[in-house]
Amino acid sequence: SNFPAKISQSVTWTRDPFDWIVSNYMYDRRGDEPLGSRQWFPAMLGDPVVAAGLAASLPGLDLTVLPGEKLAAWLKRLPLTEGLAFELFLRMNRPDVAAYIKRTDPIHFPANLGELLQASGGERIGPDAAPSSASRVSVCLEDFMSDPARTHRTWRAVLRAVAPGGRRSNAARRGAVPDAALEQCIADHDTTASQATFLNNTRSKAHPHGTYRTVSPTELDGMLKMARGLDAGFLGGTYAAAAQRIGCNTTRAARRRFV
């Protein structure tokens, strides 16, 4: 009820599409979504329109689902190449997939490439950004999660962008600093920590939402290369074009600890 009717400033997080696809694949394969979600699976695979699209885009993909099999179990049974191919297809913002899932399970509709592109709009800011007067800014997740120092500097850039005074006062923005409570929150929920550290800090036995540090840098590089090859070979370079447009840095140096 306190949400403003008109938003004068906004900050959105975006991400390189290939990093995003690999992360989504690992998250869906892990299977820790709450009971009842992903209701669109496996019926979606039997929908004639979606099945035809899958067959045309990804010929040879095994669509066989065992009785009672959930998405996570299905992905674990598929070879890595086919699992990544399905994830690329699922999140490509295809009208047939969107129409089916919104009709059958609108609450758990998976994010798609169109939404990722939308989130990348506005002026890009990062850990070393100068004060911005833009009303809409975006942050690359790769910048935000690469290491603790860059995380903190990125937070400060975000706070400068939304400081009181907004577009009217760059001086107010330059003076904006996180308060003590926010500093403690960042320390307790270090986005670059290992899973063990994260779980200990949050006193939670649940899996962290992120998929960082669940594969080695070498494994991640291989998955990214595979996703790029699938996109180029079967999907017309749709994700590559989006990656160029979004412009987040995905070199290993840029994501030193973002795994």
Coordinates of C-alpha atoms in Angstrom, one line a residue, residues 110-253:
P110 CA 10.0 -18.7 -15.9
A111 CA 11.8 -15.5 -16.7
N112 CA 12.6 -15.1 -20.4
L113 CA 15.1 -13.3 -22.6
G114 CA 12.7 -10.4 -23.3
E115 CA 12.5 -9.6 -19.6
L116 CA 16.3 -9.7 -19.3
L117 CA 16.7 -7.3 -22.1
Q118 CA 14.1 -5.0 -20.6
A119 CA 16.0 -5.0 -17.3
S120 CA 19.2 -3.9 -19.0
G121 CA 17.7 -0.6 -20.1
G122 CA 18.9 2.7 -18.7
E123 CA 22.3 4.0 -17.9
R124 CA 24.8 1.3 -16.8
I125 CA 26.5 1.8 -13.5
G126 CA 29.0 -0.4 -11.7
P127 CA 31.6 -0.4 -8.8
D128 CA 33.6 2.5 -10.3
A129 CA 30.7 4.5 -11.8
A130 CA 30.6 8.3 -11.5
P131 CA 27.4 9.8 -10.1
S132 CA 24.6 9.4 -12.5
S133 CA 21.7 11.8 -13.1
A134 CA 19.7 9.2 -15.0
S135 CA 16.2 8.3 -13.7
R136 CA 16.8 4.6 -14.7
V137 CA 20.0 2.8 -14.2
S138 CA 21.0 -0.9 -14.5
V139 CA 23.7 -3.0 -12.9
C140 CA 25.5 -6.1 -14.3
L141 CA 25.2 -9.0 -11.8
E142 CA 28.8 -9.9 -12.9
D143 CA 30.0 -6.6 -11.4
F144 CA 27.9 -7.0 -8.3
M145 CA 29.1 -10.5 -7.4
S146 CA 32.7 -10.7 -8.6
D147 CA 34.3 -10.0 -5.2
P148 CA 33.4 -8.4 -1.9
A149 CA 35.1 -5.1 -2.6
R150 CA 33.3 -4.6 -5.9
T151 CA 30.0 -5.7 -4.3
H152 CA 30.3 -2.9 -1.7
R153 CA 31.4 -0.3 -4.3
T154 CA 28.5 -1.3 -6.6
W155 CA 26.1 -0.9 -3.6
R156 CA 27.4 2.6 -3.1
A157 CA 27.0 3.4 -6.8
V158 CA 23.4 2.2 -6.5
L159 CA 22.8 4.3 -3.4
R160 CA 24.3 7.4 -5.1
A161 CA 21.9 6.8 -8.0
V162 CA 18.8 6.8 -5.8
A163 CA 19.9 9.3 -3.1
P164 CA 17.5 11.9 -1.9
G165 CA 17.5 14.8 -4.2
G166 CA 17.7 12.5 -7.2
R167 CA 18.2 14.2 -10.5
R168 CA 18.2 17.6 -8.8
S169 CA 21.3 17.2 -6.7
N170 CA 24.5 15.4 -7.8
A171 CA 26.2 16.7 -4.7
A172 CA 23.7 14.9 -2.5
R173 CA 24.3 11.7 -4.4
R174 CA 28.1 12.0 -4.1
G175 CA 27.7 12.3 -0.3
A176 CA 25.3 9.3 0.0
V177 CA 26.8 6.4 1.9
P178 CA 25.2 3.2 3.2
D179 CA 24.0 3.3 6.8
A180 CA 25.3 1.0 9.5
A181 CA 22.4 -1.4 9.2
L182 CA 22.9 -1.8 5.5
E183 CA 26.6 -2.4 5.9
Q184 CA 25.8 -5.2 8.4
C185 CA 23.3 -6.7 6.1
I186 CA 25.8 -6.8 3.3
A187 CA 28.4 -8.4 5.6
D188 CA 25.9 -11.1 6.8
H189 CA 24.7 -11.9 3.3
D190 CA 27.9 -11.8 1.3
T191 CA 27.0 -12.5 -2.3
T192 CA 30.5 -13.8 -3.0
A193 CA 30.8 -16.2 -0.1
S194 CA 30.9 -19.9 -0.4
Q195 CA 27.6 -21.8 0.2
A196 CA 28.9 -22.9 3.6
T197 CA 29.7 -19.4 4.7
F198 CA 26.4 -18.1 3.3
L199 CA 24.4 -20.7 5.2
N200 CA 26.3 -20.1 8.4
N201 CA 25.7 -16.4 8.2
T202 CA 22.0 -16.6 7.5
R203 CA 21.5 -19.4 10.0
S204 CA 19.5 -21.2 7.4
K205 CA 19.5 -24.8 6.3
A206 CA 17.8 -24.0 3.0
H207 CA 19.8 -23.8 -0.2
P208 CA 20.8 -20.3 -1.1
H209 CA 18.9 -19.1 -4.1
G210 CA 22.0 -18.5 -6.2
T211 CA 24.0 -21.1 -8.1
Y212 CA 27.4 -19.5 -7.5
R213 CA 30.3 -21.8 -6.6
T214 CA 28.4 -25.0 -7.5
V215 CA 30.7 -25.8 -10.5
S216 CA 34.4 -25.1 -11.1
P217 CA 35.5 -22.2 -13.3
T218 CA 36.7 -24.8 -15.9
E219 CA 33.3 -26.5 -15.8
L220 CA 31.5 -23.2 -16.1
D221 CA 33.7 -22.1 -19.1
G222 CA 32.7 -25.4 -20.8
M223 CA 29.0 -24.9 -20.2
L224 CA 29.2 -21.4 -21.5
K225 CA 31.0 -22.5 -24.6
M226 CA 28.4 -25.2 -25.1
A227 CA 25.5 -22.8 -24.7
R228 CA 27.1 -20.4 -27.2
G229 CA 27.5 -23.2 -29.7
L230 CA 23.9 -24.3 -29.3
D231 CA 22.7 -20.8 -29.8
A232 CA 24.7 -20.3 -33.0
G233 CA 23.9 -23.7 -34.4
F234 CA 20.2 -24.0 -33.6
L235 CA 18.7 -20.7 -32.5
G236 CA 20.1 -18.2 -35.0
G237 CA 22.4 -16.4 -32.6
T238 CA 19.4 -15.0 -30.6
Y239 CA 21.3 -15.0 -27.3
A240 CA 24.5 -13.8 -28.8
A241 CA 22.7 -10.7 -30.2
A242 CA 21.1 -10.1 -26.8
A243 CA 24.5 -10.5 -25.1
Q244 CA 26.0 -7.8 -27.3
R245 CA 23.1 -5.5 -26.6
I246 CA 23.3 -6.0 -22.8
G247 CA 27.1 -5.7 -22.7
C248 CA 27.9 -7.3 -19.3
N249 CA 31.5 -8.5 -19.0
T250 CA 31.8 -12.2 -18.7
T251 CA 35.5 -12.8 -18.9
R252 CA 36.9 -15.1 -16.2
A253 CA 38.8 -12.1 -14.7

